Short mmCIF file of C-alpha atoms in Angstrom, two decimals:
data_model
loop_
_atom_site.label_atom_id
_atom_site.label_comp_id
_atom_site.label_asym_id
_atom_site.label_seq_id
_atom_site.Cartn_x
_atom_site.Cartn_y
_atom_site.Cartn_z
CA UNK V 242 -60.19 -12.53 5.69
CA UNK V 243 -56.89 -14.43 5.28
CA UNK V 244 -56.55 -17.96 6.33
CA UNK V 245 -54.82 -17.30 9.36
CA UNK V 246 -53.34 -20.83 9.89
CA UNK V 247 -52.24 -20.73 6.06
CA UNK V 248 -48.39 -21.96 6.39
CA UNK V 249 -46.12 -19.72 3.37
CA UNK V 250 -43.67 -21.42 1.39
CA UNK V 251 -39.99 -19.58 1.89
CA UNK V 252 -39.56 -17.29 -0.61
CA UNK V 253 -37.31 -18.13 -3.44
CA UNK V 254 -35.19 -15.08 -3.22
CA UNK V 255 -31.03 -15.53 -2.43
CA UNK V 256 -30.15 -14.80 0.55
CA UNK V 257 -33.69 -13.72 2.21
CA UNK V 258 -36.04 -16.21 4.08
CA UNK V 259 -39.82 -15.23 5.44
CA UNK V 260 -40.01 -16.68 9.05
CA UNK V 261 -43.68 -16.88 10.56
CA UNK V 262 -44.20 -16.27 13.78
CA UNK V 263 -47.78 -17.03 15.43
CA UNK V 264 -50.08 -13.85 17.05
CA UNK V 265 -53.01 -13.98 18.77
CA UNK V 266 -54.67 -11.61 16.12
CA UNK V 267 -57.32 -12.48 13.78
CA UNK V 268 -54.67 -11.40 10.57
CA UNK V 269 -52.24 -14.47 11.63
CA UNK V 270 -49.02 -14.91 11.43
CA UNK V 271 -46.79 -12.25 11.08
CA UNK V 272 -44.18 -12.65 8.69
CA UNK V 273 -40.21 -11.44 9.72
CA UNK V 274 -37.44 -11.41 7.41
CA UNK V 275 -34.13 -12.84 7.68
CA UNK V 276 -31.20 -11.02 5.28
CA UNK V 277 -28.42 -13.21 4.86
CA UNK V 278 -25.15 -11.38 4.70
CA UNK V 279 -23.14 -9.06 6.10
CA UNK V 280 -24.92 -7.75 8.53
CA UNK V 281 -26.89 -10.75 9.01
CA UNK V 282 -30.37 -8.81 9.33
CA UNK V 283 -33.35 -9.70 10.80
CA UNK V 284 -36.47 -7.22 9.82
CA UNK V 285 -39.74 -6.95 12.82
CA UNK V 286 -39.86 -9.66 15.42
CA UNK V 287 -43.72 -10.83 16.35
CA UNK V 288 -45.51 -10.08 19.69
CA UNK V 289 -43.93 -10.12 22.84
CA UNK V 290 -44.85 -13.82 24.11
CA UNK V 291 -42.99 -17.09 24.67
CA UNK V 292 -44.80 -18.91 22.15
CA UNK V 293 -43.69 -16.26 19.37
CA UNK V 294 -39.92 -16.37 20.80
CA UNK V 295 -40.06 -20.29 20.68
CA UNK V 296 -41.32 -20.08 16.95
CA UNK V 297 -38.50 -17.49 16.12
CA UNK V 298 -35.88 -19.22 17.25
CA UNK V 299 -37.27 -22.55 14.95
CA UNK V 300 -37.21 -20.12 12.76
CA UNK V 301 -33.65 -18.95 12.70
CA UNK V 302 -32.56 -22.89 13.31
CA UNK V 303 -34.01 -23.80 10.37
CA UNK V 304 -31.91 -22.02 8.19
CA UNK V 305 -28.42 -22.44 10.79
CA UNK V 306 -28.61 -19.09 12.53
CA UNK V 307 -29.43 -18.69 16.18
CA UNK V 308 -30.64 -15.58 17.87
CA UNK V 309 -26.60 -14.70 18.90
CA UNK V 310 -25.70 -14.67 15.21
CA UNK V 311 -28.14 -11.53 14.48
CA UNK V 312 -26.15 -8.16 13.64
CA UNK V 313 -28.88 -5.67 12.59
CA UNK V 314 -32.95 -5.84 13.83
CA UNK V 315 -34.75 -3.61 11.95
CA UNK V 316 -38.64 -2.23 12.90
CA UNK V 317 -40.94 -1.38 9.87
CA UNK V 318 -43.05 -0.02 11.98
CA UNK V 319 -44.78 0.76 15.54
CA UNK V 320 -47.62 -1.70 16.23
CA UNK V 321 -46.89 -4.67 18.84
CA UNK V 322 -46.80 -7.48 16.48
CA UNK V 323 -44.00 -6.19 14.27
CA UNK V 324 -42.09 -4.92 17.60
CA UNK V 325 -42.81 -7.21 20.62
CA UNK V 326 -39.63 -9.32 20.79
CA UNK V 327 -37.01 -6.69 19.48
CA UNK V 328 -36.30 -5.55 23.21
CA UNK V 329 -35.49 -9.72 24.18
CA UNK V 330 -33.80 -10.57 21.11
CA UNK V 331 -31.10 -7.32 21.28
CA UNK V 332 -30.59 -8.90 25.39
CA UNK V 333 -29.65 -12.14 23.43
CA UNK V 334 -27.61 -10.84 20.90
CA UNK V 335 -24.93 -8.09 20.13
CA UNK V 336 -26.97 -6.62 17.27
CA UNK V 337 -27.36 -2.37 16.57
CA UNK V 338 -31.68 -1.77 16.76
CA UNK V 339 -32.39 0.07 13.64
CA UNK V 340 -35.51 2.28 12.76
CA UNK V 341 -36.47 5.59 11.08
CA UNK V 342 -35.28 8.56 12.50
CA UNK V 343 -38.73 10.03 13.05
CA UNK V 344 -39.92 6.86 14.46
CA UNK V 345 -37.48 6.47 17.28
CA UNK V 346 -38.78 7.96 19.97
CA UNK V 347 -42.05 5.70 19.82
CA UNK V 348 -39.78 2.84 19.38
CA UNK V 349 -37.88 3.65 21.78
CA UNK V 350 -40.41 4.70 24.45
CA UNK V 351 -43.29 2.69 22.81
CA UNK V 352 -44.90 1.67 26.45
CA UNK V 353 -45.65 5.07 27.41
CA UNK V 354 -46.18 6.30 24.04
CA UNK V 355 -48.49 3.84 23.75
CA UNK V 356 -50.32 4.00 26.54
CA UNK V 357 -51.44 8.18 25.55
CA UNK V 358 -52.59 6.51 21.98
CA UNK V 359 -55.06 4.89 24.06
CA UNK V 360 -55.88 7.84 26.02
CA UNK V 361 -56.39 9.92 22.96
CA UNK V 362 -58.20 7.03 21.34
CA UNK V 363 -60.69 7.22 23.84
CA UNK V 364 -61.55 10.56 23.61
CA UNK V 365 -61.96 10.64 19.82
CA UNK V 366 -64.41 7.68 20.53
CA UNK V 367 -66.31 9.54 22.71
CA UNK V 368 -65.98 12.80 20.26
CA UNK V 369 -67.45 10.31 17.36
CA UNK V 370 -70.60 9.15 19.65
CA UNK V 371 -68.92 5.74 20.94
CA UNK V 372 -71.02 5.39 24.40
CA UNK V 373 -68.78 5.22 27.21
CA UNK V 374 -68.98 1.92 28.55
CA UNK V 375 -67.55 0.90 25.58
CA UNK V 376 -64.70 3.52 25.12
CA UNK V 377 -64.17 2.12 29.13
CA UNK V 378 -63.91 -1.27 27.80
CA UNK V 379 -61.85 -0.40 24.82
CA UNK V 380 -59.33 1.39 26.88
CA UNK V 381 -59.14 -2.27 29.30
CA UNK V 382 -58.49 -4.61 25.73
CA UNK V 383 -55.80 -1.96 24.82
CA UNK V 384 -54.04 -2.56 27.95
CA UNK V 385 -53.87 -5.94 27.24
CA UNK V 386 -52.45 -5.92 23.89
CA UNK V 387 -50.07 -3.42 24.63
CA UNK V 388 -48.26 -5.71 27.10
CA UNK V 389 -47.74 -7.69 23.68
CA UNK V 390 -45.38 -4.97 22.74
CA UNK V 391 -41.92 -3.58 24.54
CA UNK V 392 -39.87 -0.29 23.95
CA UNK V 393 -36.52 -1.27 21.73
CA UNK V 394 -33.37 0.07 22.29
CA UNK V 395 -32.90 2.12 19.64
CA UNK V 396 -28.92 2.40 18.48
CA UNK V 397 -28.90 3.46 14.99
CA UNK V 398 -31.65 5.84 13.25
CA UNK V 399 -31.89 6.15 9.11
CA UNK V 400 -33.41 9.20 7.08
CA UNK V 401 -35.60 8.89 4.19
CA UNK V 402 -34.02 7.99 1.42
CA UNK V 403 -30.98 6.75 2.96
CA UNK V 404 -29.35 3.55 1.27
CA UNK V 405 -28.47 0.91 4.19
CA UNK V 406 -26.92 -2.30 3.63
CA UNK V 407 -28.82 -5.32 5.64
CA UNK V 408 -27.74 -8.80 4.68
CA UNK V 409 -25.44 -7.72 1.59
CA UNK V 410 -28.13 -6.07 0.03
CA UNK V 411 -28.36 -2.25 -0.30
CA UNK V 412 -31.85 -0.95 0.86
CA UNK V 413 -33.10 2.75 0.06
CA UNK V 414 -35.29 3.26 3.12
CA UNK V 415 -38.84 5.01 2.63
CA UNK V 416 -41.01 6.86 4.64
CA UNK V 417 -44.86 5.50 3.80
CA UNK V 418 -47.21 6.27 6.66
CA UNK V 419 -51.08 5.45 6.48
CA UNK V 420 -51.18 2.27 8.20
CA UNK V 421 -49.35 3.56 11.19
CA UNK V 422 -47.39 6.69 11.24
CA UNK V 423 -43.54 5.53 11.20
CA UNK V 424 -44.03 2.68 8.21
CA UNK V 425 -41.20 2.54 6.56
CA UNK V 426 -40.54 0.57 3.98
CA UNK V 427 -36.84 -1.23 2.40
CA UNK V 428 -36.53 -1.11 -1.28
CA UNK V 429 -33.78 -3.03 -3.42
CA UNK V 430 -33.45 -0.90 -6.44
CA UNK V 431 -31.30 -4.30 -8.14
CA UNK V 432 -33.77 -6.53 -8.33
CA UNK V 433 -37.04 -4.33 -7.27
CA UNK V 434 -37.31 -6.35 -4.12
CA UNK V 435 -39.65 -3.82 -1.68
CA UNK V 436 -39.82 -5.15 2.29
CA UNK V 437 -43.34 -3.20 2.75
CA UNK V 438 -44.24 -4.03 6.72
CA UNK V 439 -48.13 -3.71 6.63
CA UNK V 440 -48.42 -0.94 4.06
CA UNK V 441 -49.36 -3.86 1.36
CA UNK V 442 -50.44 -6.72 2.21
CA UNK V 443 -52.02 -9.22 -0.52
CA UNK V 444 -55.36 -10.31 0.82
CA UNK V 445 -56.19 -7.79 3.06
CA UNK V 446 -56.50 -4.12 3.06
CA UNK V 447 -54.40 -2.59 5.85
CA UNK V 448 -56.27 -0.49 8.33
CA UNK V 449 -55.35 3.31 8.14
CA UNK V 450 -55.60 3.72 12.29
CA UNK V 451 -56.06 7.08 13.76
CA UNK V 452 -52.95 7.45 15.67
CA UNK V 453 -50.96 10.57 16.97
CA UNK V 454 -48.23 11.74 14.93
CA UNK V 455 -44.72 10.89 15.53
CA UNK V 456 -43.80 14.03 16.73
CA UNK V 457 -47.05 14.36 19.55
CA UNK V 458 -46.21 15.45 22.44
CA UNK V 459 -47.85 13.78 25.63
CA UNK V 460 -51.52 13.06 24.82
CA UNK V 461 -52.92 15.98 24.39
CA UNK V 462 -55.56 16.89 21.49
CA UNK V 463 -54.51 18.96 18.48
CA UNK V 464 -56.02 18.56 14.78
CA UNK V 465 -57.48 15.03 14.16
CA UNK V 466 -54.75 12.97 12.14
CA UNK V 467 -55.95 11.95 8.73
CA UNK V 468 -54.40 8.33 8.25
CA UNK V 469 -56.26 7.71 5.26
CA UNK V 470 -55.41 10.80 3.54
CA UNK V 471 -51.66 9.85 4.28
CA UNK V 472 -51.98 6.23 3.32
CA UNK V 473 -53.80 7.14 -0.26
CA UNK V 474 -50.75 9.23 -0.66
CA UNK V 475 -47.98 6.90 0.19
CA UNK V 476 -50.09 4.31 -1.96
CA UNK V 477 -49.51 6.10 -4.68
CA UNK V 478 -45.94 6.79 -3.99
CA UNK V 479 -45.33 2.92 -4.02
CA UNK V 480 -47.36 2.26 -6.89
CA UNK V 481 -44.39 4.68 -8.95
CA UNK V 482 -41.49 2.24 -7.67
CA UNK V 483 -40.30 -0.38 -9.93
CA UNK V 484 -40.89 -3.06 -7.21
CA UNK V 485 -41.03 -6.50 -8.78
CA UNK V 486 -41.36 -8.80 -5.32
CA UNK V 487 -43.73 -7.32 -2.35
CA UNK V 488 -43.01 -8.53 1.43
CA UNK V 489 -45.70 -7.58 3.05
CA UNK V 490 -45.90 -8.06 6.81
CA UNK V 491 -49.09 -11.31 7.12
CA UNK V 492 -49.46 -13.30 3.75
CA UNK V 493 -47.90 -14.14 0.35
CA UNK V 494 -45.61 -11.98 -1.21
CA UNK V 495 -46.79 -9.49 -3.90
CA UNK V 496 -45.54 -9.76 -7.29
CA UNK V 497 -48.10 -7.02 -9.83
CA UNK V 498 -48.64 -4.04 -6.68
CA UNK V 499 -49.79 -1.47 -9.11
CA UNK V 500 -53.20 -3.67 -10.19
CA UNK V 501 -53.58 -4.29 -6.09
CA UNK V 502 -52.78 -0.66 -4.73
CA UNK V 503 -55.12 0.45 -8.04
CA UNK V 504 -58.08 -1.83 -6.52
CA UNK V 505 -57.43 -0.69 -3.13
CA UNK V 506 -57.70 3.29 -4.00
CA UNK V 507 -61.05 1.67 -5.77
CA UNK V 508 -62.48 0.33 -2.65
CA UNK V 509 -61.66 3.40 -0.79
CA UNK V 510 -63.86 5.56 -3.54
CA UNK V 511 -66.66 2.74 -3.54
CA UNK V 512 -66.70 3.17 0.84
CA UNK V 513 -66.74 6.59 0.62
CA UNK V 514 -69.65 7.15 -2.20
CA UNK V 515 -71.79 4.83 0.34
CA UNK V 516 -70.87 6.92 3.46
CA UNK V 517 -71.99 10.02 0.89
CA UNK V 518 -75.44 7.73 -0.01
CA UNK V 519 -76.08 8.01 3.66
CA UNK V 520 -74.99 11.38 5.12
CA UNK V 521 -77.19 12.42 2.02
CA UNK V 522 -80.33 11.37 3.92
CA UNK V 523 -79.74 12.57 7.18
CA UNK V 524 -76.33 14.13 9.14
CA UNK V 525 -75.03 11.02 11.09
CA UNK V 526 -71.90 10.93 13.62
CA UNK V 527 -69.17 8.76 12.39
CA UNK V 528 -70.20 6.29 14.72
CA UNK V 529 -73.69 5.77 13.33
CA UNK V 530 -72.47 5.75 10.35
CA UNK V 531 -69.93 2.59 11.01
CA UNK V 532 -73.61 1.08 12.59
CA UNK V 533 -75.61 2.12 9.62
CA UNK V 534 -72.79 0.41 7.13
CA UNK V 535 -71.88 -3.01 8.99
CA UNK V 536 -75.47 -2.88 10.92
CA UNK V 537 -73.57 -4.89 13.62
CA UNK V 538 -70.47 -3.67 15.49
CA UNK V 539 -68.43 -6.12 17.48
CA UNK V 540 -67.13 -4.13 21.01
CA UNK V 541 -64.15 -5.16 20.00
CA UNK V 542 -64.22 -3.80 16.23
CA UNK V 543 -65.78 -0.52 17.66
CA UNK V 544 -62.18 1.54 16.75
CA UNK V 545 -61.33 0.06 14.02
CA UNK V 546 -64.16 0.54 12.50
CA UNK V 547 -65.01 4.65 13.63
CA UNK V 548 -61.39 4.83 11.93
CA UNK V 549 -62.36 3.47 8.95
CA UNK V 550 -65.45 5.84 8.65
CA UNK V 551 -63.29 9.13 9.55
CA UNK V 552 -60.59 8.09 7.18
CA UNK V 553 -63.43 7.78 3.95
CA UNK V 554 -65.36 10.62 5.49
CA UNK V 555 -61.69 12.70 5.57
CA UNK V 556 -61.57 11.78 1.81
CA UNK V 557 -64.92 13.46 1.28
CA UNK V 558 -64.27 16.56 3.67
CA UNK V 559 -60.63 17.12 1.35
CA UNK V 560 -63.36 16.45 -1.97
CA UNK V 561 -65.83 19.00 -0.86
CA UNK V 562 -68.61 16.57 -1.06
CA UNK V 563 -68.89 16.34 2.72
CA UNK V 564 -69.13 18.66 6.19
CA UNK V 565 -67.68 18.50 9.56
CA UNK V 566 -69.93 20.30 12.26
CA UNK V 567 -67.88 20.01 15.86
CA UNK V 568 -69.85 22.52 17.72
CA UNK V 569 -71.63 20.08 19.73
CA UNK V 570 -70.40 17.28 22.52
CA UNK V 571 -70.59 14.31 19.40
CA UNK V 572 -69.13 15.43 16.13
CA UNK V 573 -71.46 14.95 13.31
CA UNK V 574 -71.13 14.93 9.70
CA UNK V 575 -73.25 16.08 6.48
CA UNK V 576 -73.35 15.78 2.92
CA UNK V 577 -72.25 18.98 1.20
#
């Protein structure tokens, strides 16, 4: 784990500062980027709470901006800590809200589009063999951390590949998913600077979370995403750029991603031969098989961890080495 009260050094970059702003999640701060320059840029915001805007704001002062100077916000990505404030800070300022193109609509509707996540959340927990009580209890904590987030007015949408300029720098904007479905990521050909959100990070591995795709409709059910699948691939696809300098969105910048992203595919073959080990003794739902691994599963931890399992055990299915059987009311898995 991090050392969530670790305080970062600004970066010594021209022109771009890392501002921390404080979340109530075990990863820590998050880290948002101001781009100095025309348009004076900010990039993610932190979770929607006072504290977070007070720290912001310090944040800005610091280097002589305040939140009326902003031009251009920019959201990496869909999850509450990266989006929270966006909605309060484009009431304080005159500044265009930029995102992907796909990723608009959840950005722009991200209360109600978050709110069917958790519905279809809780039925793949229940699918997997999470009991109900604590797919009920689940469902309550996401409630609560999705008033951390708020839709963003969304003024200005980007393709893949587009080049965008954001504090005198031009970006080519890239379309990773894995950790969430609309990361997208900034890269600065010139100097092989890469704003990343929380596709890399440098001392943790990001969580590929089961979440609908962008283009879901309501919450209904339709063929289980496959995050990790996704995320392996858009590893890969940043491990070709010549980044020099990694942002990522909690910790210290990056600067050698290909050994990192190399260990990282590593870890996810090392998890997956040990899910293998076990489905080799005896089928297992991907629940008991989160149970078997980390014996001990925190209530809280319960998701995160059944999407960890189905994203190795997706690995294995695409491999051949393991089988789905989904005839029954809980899913279970075997070794091929």
């Amino acid at each position: 784990m991090p050392d969530t009260d670790e305080v970062l050094p600004d970066l010594d970059l021209p022109g771009v500062h890392r501002l921390q702003v404080p979340t109530p999640f075990a990863v820590g701060p998050v880290n948002t980027y101001l781009l100095e320059g025309d348009p004076l840029t900010l990039i993610d915001s932190g979770p929607n709470l006072a504290t977070c805007l007070v720290a912001l704001e310090a944040g800005l002062k610091d280097h002589g901006y305040a939140f009326e100077d902003l031009e251009l916000l920019f959201v990496t990505h869909q999850h509450v800590d990266h989006l929270g404030l966006t909605r309060i800070l484009a009431e304080r300022c005159d500044a265009e809200v930029v995102c992907l193109d796909r990723a608009a609509g959840v950005i722009g509707s991200w209360g109600e589009r978050a709110a069917d996540d958790d519905k279809y959340a809780g039925r793949v927990m229940l699918r997997h063999g999470i009991e109900e009580p604590v797919v009920v209890a689940l469902r309550s904590l996401a409630a609560i951390v999705r008033s951390l987030g708020a839709s963003a007015p969304v003024t200005r949408t980007l393709e893949e590949h587009e080049l965008v300029t954001m504090g005198g720098r031009s970006l080519e904007v890239l379309h990773h998913p894995g950790h969430s479905p609309s990361d997208t990521l900034l890269f600065d050909a010139s100097d092989g600077t890469l704003v990343a959100g929380d596709h890399l990070l440098s001392k943790i591995s990001s969580n590929a979370l089961l979440t609908r795709p962008l283009d879901a409709e309501g919450e209904e059910d339709g063929p289980r995403a496959t995050p990790l699948i996704d995320y392996r691939r858009s590893l890969l696809a940043t491990r070709a750029l010549d980044a020099h300098l990694v942002l990522g969105g909690h910790g210290p910048e990056i600067t050698d991603h290909r050994p990192l992203i190399d260990a990282r595919i590593a870890d996810q073959d090392r998890r997956a031969e040990k899910l293998l080990d076990l489905l080799r003794v005896r089928p297992m739902s991907a629940h008991e098989l989160a149970t078997t691994l980390w014996e001990r599963v925190a209530i809280t931890q319960a998701f995160l961890t059944l999407s960890e399992v189905l994203g190795h055990l997706d690995l294995l299915i695409a491999d051949g080495a393991a089988l789905e059987d989904d005839s029954g009311d809980v899913i279970v898995f075997e070794a091929a």
